[in-house]
Tab-separated table of C-alpha atoms and ligand atoms in Angstrom:
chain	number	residue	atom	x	y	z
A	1	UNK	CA	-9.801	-7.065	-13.114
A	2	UNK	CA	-6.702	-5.211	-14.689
A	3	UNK	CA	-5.832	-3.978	-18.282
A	4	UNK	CA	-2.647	-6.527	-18.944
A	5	UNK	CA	-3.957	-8.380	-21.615
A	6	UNK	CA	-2.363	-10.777	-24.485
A	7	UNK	CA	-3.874	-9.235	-27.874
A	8	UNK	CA	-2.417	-11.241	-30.841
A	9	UNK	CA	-0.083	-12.778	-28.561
A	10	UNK	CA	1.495	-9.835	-26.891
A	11	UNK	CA	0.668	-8.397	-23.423
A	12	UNK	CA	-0.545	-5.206	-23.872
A	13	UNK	CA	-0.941	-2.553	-21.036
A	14	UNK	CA	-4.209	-1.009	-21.828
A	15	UNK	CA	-3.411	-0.171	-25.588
A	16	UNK	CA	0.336	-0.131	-25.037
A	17	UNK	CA	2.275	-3.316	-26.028
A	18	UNK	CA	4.802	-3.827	-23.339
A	19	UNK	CA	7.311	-4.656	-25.980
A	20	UNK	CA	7.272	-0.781	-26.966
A	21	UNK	CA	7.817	0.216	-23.193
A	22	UNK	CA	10.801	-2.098	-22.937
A	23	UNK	CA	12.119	-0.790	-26.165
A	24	UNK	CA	12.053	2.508	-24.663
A	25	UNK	CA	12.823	1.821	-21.111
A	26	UNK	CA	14.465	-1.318	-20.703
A	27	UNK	CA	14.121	-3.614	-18.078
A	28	UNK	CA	13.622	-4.191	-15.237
A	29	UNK	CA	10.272	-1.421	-15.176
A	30	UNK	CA	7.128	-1.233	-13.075
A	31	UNK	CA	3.870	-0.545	-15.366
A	32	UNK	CA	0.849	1.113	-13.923
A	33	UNK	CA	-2.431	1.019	-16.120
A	34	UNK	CA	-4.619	3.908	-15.304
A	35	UNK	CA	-7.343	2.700	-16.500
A	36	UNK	CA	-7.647	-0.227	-13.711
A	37	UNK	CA	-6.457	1.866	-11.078
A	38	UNK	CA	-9.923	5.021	-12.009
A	39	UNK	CA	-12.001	1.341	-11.926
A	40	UNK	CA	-10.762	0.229	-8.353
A	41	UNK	CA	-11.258	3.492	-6.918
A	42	UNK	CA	-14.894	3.681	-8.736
A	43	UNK	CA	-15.504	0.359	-8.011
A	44	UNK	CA	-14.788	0.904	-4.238
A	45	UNK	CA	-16.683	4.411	-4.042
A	46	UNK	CA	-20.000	2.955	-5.946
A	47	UNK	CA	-19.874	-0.111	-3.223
A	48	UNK	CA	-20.475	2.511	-0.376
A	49	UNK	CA	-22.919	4.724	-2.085
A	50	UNK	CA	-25.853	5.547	0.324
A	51	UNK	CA	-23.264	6.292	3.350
A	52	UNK	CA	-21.192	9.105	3.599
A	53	UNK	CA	-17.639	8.148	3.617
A	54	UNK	CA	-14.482	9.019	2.226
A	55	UNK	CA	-11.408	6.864	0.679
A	56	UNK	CA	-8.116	7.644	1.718
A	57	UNK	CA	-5.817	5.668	-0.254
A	58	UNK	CA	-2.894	3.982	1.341
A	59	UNK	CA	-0.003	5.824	0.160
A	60	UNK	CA	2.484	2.947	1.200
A	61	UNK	CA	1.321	1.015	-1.261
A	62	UNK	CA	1.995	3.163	-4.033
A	63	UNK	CA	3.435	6.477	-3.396
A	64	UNK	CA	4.476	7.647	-7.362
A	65	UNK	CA	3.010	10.906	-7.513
A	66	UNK	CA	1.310	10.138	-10.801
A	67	UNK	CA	-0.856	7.977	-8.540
A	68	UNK	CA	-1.699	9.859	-5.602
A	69	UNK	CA	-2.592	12.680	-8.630
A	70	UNK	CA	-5.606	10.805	-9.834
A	71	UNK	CA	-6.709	9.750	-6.511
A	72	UNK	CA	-6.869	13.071	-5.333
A	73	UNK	CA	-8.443	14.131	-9.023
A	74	UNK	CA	-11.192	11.508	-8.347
A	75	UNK	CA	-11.913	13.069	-5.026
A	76	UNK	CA	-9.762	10.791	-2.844
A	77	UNK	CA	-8.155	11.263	-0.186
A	78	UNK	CA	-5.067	9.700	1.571
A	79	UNK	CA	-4.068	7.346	4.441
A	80	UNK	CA	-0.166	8.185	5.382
A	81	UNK	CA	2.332	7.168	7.746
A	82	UNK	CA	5.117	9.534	7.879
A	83	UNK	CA	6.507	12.878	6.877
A	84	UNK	CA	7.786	11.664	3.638
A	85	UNK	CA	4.598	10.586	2.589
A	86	UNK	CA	2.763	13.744	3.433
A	87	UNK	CA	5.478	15.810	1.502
A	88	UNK	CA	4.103	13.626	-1.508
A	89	UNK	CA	0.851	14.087	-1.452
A	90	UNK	CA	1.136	17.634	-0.723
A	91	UNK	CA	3.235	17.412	-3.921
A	92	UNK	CA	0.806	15.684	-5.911
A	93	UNK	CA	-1.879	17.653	-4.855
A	94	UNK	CA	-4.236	16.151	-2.265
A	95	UNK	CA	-6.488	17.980	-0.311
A	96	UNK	CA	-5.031	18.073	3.116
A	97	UNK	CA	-8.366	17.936	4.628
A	98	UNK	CA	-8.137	14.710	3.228
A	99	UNK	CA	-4.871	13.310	4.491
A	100	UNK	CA	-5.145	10.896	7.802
A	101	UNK	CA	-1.996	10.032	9.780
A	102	UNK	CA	-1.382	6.544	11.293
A	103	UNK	CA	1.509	4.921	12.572
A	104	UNK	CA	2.590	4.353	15.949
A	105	UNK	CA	6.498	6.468	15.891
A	106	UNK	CA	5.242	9.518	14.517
A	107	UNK	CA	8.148	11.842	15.513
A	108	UNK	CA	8.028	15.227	16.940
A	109	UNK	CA	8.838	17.185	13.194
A	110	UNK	CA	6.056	15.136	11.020
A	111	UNK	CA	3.571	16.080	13.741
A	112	UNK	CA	4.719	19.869	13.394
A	113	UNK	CA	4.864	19.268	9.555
A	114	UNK	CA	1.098	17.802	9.392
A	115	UNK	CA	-0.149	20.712	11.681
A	116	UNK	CA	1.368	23.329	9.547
A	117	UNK	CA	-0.027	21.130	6.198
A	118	UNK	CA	-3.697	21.047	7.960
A	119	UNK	CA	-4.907	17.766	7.536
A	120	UNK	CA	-7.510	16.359	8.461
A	121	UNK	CA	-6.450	14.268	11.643
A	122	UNK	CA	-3.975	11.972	13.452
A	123	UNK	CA	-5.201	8.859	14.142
A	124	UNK	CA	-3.401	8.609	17.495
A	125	UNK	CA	-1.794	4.947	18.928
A	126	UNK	CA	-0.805	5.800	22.651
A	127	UNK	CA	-1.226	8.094	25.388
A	128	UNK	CA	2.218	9.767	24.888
A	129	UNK	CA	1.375	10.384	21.266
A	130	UNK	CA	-1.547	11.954	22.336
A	131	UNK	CA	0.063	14.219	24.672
A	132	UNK	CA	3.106	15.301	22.536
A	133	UNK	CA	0.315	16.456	20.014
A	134	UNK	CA	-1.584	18.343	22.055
A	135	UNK	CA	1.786	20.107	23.171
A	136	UNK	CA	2.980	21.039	19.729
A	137	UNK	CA	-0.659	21.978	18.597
A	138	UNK	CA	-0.209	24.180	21.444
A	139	UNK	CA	2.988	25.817	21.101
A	140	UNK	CA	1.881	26.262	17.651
A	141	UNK	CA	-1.634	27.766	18.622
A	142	UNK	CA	-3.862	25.877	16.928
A	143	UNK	CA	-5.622	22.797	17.665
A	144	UNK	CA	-5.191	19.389	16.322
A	145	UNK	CA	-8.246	16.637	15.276
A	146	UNK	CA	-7.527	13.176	16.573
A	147	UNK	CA	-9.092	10.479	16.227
A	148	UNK	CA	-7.829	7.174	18.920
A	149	UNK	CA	-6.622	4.548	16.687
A	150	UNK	CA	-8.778	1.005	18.606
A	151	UNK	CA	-6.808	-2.501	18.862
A	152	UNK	CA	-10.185	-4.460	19.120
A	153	UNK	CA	-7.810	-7.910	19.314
A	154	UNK	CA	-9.264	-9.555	16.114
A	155	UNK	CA	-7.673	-12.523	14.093
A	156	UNK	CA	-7.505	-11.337	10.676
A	157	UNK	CA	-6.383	-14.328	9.637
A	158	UNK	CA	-3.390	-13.355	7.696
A	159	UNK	CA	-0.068	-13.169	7.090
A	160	UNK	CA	1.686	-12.796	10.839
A	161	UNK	CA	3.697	-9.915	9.674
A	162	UNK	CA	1.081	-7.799	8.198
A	163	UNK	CA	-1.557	-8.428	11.074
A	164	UNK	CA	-2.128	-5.286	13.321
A	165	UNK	CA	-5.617	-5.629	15.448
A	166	UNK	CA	-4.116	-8.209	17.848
A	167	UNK	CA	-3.175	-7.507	21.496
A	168	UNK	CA	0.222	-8.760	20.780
A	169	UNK	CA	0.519	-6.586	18.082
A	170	UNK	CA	2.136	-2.984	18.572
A	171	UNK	CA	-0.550	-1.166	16.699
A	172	UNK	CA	-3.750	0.857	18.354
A	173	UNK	CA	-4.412	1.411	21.712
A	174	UNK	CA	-6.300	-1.596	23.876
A	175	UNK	CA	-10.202	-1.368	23.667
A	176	UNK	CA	-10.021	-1.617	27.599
A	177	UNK	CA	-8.186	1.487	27.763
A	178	UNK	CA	-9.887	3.329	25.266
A	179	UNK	CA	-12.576	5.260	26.727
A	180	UNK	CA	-10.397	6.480	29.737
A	181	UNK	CA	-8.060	8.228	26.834
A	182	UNK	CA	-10.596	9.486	25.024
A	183	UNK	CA	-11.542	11.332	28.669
A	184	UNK	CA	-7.803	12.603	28.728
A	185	UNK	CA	-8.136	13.583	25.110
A	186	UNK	CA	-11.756	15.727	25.432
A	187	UNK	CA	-10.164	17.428	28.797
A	188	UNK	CA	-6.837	18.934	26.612
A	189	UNK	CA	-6.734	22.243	25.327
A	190	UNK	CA	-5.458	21.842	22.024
A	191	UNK	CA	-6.780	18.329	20.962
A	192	UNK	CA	-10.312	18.037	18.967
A	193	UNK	CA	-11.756	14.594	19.182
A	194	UNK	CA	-13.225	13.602	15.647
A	195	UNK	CA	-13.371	10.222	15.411
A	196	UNK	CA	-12.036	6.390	16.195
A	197	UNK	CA	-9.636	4.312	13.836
A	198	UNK	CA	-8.839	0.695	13.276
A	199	UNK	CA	-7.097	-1.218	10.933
A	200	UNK	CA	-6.466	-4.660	11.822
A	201	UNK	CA	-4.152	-6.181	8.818
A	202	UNK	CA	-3.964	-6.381	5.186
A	203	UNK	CA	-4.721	-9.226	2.387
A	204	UNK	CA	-7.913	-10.563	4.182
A	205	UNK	CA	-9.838	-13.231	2.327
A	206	UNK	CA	-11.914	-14.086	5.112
A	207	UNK	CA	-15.162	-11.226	5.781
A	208	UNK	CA	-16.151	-11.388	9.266
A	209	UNK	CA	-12.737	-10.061	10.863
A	210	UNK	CA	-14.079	-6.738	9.034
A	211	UNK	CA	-17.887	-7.053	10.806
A	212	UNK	CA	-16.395	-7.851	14.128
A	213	UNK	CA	-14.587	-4.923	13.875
A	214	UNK	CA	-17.539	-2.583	12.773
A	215	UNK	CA	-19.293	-4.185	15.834
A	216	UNK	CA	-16.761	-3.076	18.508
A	217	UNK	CA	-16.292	0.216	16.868
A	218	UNK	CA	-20.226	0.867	17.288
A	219	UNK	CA	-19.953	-0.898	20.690
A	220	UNK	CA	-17.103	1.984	22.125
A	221	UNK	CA	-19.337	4.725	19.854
A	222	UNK	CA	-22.180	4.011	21.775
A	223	UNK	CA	-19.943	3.435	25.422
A	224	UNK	CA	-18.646	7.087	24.417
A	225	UNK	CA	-21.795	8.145	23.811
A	226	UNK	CA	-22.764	7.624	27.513
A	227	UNK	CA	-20.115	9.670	28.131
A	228	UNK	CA	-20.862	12.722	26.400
A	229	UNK	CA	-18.000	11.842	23.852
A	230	UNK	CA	-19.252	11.652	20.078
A	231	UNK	CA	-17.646	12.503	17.000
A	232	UNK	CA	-18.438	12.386	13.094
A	233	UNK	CA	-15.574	9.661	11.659
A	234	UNK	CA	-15.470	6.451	11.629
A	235	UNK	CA	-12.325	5.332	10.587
A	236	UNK	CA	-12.132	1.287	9.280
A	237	UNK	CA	-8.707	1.528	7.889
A	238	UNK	CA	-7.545	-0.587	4.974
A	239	UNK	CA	-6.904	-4.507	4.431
A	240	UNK	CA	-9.063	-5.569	1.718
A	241	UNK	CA	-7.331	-9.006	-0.179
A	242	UNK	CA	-7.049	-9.670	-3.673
A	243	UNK	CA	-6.257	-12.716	-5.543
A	244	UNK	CA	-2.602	-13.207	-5.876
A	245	UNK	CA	-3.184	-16.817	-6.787
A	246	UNK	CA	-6.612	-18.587	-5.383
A	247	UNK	CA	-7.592	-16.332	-2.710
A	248	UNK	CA	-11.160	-16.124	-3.177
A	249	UNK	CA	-11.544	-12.106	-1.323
A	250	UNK	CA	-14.924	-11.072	-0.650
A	251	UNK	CA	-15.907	-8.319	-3.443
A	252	UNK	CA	-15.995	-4.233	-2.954
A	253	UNK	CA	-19.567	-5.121	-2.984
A	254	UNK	CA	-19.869	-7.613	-0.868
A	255	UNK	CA	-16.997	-5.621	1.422
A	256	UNK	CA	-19.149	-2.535	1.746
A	257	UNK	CA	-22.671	-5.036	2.187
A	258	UNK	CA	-21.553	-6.634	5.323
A	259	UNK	CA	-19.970	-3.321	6.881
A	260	UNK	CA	-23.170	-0.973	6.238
A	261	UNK	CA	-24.921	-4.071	7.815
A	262	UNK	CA	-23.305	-3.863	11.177
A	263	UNK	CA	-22.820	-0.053	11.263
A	264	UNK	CA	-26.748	-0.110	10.847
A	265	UNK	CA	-28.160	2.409	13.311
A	266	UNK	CA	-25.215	4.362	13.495
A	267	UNK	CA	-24.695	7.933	12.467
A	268	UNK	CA	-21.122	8.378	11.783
A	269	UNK	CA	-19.099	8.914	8.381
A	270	UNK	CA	-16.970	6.294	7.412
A	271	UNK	CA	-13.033	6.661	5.837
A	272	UNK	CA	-11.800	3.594	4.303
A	273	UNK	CA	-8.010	3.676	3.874
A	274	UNK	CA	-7.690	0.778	0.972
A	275	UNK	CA	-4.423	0.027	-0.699
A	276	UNK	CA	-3.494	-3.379	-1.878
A	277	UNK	CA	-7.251	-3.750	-3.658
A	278	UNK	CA	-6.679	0.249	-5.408
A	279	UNK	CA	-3.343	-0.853	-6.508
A	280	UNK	CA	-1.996	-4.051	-6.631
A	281	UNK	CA	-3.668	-5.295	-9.895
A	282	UNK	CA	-2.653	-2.060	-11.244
A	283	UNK	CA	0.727	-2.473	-11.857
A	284	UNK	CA	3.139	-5.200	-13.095
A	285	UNK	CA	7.111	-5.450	-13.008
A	286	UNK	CA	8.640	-6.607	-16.088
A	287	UNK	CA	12.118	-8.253	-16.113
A	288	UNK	CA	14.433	-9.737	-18.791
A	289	UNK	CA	15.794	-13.419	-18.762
A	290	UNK	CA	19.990	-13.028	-18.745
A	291	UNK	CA	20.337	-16.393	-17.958
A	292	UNK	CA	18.710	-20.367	-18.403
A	293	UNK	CA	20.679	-22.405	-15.697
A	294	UNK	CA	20.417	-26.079	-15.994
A	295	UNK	CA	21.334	-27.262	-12.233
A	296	UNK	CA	21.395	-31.593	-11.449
A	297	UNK	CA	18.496	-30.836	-9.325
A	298	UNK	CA	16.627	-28.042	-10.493
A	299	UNK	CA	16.231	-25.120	-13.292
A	300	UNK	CA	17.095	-21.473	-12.526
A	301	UNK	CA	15.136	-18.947	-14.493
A	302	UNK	CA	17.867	-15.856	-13.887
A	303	UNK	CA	16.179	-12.550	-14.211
A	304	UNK	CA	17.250	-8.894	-14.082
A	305	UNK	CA	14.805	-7.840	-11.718
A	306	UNK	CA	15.693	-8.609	-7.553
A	307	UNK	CA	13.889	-8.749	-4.185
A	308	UNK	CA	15.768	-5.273	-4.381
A	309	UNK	CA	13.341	-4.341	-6.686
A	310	UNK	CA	10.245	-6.454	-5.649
A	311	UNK	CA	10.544	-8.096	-2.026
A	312	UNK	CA	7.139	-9.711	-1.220
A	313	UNK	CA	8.302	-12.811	-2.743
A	314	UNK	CA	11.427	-13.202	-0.520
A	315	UNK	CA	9.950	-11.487	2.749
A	316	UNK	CA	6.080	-12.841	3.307
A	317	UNK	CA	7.042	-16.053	1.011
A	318	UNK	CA	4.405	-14.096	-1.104
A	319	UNK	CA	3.155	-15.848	-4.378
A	320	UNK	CA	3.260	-13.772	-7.441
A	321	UNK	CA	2.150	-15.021	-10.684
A	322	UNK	CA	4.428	-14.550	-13.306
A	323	UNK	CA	3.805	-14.285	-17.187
A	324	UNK	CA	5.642	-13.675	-20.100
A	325	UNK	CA	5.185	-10.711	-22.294
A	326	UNK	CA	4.996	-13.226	-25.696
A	327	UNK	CA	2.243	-15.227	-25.146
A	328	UNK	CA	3.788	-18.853	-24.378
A	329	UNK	CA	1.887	-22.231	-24.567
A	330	UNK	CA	4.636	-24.324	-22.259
A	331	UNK	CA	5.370	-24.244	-18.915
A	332	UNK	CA	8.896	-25.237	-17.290
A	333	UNK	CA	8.910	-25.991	-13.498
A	334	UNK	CA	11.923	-23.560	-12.285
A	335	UNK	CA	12.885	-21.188	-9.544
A	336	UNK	CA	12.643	-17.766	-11.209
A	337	UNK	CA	15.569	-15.580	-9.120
A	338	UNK	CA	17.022	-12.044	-9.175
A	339	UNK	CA	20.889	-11.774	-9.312
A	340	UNK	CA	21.213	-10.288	-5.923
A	341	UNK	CA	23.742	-12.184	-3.527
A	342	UNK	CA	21.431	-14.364	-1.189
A	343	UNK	CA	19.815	-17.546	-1.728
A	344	UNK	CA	16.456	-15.742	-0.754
A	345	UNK	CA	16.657	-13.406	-3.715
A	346	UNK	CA	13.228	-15.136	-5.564
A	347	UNK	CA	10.100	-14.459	-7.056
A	348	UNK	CA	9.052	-18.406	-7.655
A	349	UNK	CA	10.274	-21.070	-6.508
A	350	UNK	CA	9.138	-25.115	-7.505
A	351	UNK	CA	6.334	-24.091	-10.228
A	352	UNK	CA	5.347	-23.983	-13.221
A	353	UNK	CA	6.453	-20.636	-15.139
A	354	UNK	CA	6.736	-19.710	-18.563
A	355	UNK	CA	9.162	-21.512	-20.704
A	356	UNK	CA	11.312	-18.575	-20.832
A	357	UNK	CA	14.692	-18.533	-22.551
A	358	UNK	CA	17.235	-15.873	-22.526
A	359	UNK	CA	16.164	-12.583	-23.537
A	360	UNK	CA	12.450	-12.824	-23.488
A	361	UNK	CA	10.565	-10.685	-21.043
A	362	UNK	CA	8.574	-11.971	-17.839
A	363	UNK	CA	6.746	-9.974	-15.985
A	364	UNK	CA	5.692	-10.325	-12.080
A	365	UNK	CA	1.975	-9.884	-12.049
A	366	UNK	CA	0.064	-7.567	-9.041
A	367	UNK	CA	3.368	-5.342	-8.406
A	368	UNK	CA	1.733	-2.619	-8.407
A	369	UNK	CA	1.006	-2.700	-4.024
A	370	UNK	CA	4.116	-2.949	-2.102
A	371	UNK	CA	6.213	-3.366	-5.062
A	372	UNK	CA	8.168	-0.186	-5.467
A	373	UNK	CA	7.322	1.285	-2.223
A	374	UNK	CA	9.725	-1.527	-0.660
A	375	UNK	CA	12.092	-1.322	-3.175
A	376	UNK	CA	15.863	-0.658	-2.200
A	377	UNK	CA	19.318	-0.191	-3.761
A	378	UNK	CA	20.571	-3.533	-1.943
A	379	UNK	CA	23.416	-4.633	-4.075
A	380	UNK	CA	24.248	-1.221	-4.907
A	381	UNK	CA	21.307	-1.439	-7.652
A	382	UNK	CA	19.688	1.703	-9.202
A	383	UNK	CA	15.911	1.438	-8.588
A	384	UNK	CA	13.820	0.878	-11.730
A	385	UNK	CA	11.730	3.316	-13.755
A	386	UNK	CA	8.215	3.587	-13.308
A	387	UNK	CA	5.458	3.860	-16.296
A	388	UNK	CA	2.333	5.028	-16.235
A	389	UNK	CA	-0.160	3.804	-19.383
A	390	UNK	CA	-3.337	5.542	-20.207
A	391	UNK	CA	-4.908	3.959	-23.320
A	392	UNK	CA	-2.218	4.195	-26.027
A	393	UNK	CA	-0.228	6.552	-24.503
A	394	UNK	CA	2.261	5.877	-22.030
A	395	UNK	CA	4.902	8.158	-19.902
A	396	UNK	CA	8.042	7.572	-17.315
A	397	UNK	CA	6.512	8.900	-14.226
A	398	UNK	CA	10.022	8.065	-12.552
A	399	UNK	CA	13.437	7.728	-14.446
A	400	UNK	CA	15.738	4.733	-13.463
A	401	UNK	CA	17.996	5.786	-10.997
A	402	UNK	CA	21.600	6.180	-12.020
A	403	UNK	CA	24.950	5.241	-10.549
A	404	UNK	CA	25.389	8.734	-9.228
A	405	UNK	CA	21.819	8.823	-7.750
A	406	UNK	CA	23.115	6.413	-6.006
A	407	UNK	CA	25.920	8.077	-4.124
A	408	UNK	CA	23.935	11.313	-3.911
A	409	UNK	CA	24.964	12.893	-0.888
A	410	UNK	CA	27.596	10.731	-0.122
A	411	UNK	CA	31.194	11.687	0.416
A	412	UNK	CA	34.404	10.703	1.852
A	413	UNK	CA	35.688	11.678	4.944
A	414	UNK	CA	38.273	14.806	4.540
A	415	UNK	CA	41.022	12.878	6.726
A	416	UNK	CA	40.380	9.866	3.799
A	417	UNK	CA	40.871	12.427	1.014
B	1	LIG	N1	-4.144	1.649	6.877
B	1	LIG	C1	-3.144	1.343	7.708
B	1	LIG	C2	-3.068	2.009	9.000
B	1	LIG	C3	-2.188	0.387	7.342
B	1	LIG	O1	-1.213	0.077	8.186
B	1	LIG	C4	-2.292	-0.268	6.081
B	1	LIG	C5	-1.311	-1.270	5.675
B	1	LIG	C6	-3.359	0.111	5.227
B	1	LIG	C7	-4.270	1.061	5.661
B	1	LIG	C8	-3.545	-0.478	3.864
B	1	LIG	O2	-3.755	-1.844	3.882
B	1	LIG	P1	-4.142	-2.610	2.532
B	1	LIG	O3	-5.490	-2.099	2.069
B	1	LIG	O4	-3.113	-2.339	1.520
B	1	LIG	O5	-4.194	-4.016	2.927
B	1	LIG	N2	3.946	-4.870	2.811
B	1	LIG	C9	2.857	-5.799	3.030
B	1	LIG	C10	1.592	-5.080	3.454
B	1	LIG	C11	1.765	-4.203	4.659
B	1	LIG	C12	0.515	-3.487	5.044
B	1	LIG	C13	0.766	-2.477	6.092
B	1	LIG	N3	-0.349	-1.644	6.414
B	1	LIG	C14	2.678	-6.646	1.788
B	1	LIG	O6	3.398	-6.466	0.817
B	1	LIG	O7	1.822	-7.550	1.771
């Protein structure tokens, strides 16, 4: 569910016709609706009523501050993965008893940075991680909360780039090897064990990845129980699907059903870090056509949006669905491309799109997870703005970067001078 909708043959972002954004913006622009993004996060939290958990949002799937604002004003937490993304959440206003940090090259300043920021924990991916934490915790006498981040070697059944919980992966640390850290971790001076983590991909369709998960977690729970290890968090990181196209993704509902069935009997709180499902559908990137090209062998839609500014297309051979902003009844089977300089520079190839002809507006549907955040200036192109809509009011949460923003910091060399 999202709030672009054609009203009277317009696409409207909640009560804002996009054709008033563009007026005021240009193109290309990412949209965020507000409205959708309060549902998701609702949505999610009603699913998991009855257990005590908490929702960290993903930050790299959306990182504008406007965003991680209302999370943290809906009582949300955050899910980050480096220093950078702490620094905006602190900025925006999260809790940082509600910030987790994952990732497996966390670097000796963004663990001094998060200890000094108090959050809540690291979730921790290898015994040297472990140990350089407890060293800087410390030095700076305090003690850090940890929890070990599992790789309980599940198929998600996704995308190969974007699946984590496999052996071969480089994420978590082996469920073998586990329990003998968590001894190392209990036995260290400056380390507070308060939970285990997983995450095992992102954009699952398929359910019982998540329940096999929830049943090794409870399996090394109760193995650490034995032990005299137990802690209050159970961490089930993120991965949730949504439909991009067909994917039929099991609902928040149906989500939270199967993973309060196989935590039954346990006594933990639960964090979900969620990002694609919060904010995916949320957001929409809206391009202009410059150019109709007519090849022997095929149509090229020619748009002023790139994979600089949106690069799921080109990089996971991600579908997007595209739509135009004036509600059109034909279809034209065409490659819709950016103008950067490489053949992989597309956001559909070989299908039907709108019948789009130069100057009308298109706009790349579910941009707003993974959209921005992986944006670049590739080509030497200033970023686009970023909107945020709330009913009929709508405000640039992130000017379009500028030719000198981007040279900032840049300079010749005095010998070139
Ligand atoms: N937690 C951790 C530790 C993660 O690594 C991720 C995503 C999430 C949570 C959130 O997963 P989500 O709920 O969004 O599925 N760029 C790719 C997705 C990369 C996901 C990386 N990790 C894409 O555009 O499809």
């Amino acid at each position: 569910m999202n709030e672009f909708n054609y009203k009277n043959g317009q696409l409207y972002a909640e009560d804002c016709p996009v054709v008033d954004i563009i007026a005021e913006v240009g193109t290309p622009v990412y949209i965020y609706s507000q409205k959708t993004l309060e549902r998701h996060y609702q949505v999610f939290d009603q699913a998991f009523q009855g257990i005590d958990h908490l929702i960290c949002f993903s930050v790299k799937s959306n990182s504008n501050l406007a965003v991680l604002r209302l999370f943290a004003q809906l009582g949300g937490g955050a899910d980050i993965v480096s220093g950078g993304e702490l620094f905006r959440c602190l900025k925006a206003g999260m809790e940082p008893r509600r910030i987790v940090f994952s990732g497996v090259g966390k670097t000796d300043r963004e663990i001094s940075f998060a200890l000094d920021a108090g959050i809540m924990m690291f979730n921790v991916e290898s015994e040297m991680e472990l140990r350089l934490i407890n060293r800087i915790a410390s030095e700076k006498g305090k003690k850090a909360s940890i929890a070990i981040r599992v790789n309980p070697d599940i198929d998600p059944k996704t995308h190969p780039y974007i699946s984590t919980g496999l052996k071969k992966n480089k994420f978590g640390v082996d469920m073998d090897q586990a329990v003998a850290l968590y001894q190392v971790a209990i036995e260290m001076p400056s380390i507070e064990v308060l939970g285990v983590d997983c995450h095992i991909g992102s954009q699952l369709i398929d359910i019982s990845p998540f329940r096999e998960t929830v049943l090794k977690l409870k399996e090394i729970v109760r193995k650490l129980g034995t032990l005299g290890i137990s802690f209050q968090w159970v961490d089930l990181g993120g991965g949730l699907g949504i439909t991009y196209k067909d994917e039929k993704p099991p609902t928040p509902d149906e989500y939270a059903n199967a993973i309060k069935e196989a935590a039954a009997g346990m006594s933990q709180s639960f964090i979900f870090e969620p990002g694609r499902v919060m904010s995916a559908s949320a957001g929409i990137l809206v391009t202009r056509v410059l150019y109709v090209k007519h090849g022997t062998e095929k149509t090229f839609i020619i748009v002023d949006a790139g994979m600089n500014d949106l690069i799921r297309p080109s990089l996971y051979g991600a579908y997007q669905e595209i739509k135009s902003v004036k509600e059109m009844a034909k279809g034209v089977v065409a490659d819709v491309v950016g103008p950067i300089c490489e053949s992989g520079d597309f956001f559909s190839k070989n299908r039907e799109v709108p019948d789009a002809k130069q100057g009308d507006l298109l706009c790349v549907m579910n941009a707003g997870a993974y959209g921005f955040t992986m944006s670049s200036n590739y080509n030497s192109r200033p970023r686009p703005p970023e909107v945020f809509v709330n009913g009929d009011h709508f405000e640039v949460v992130r000017p379009r970067e500028t030719y000198e923003d981007l040279m900032r910091g840049e300079k010749i060399p005095s010998w070139l001078e």
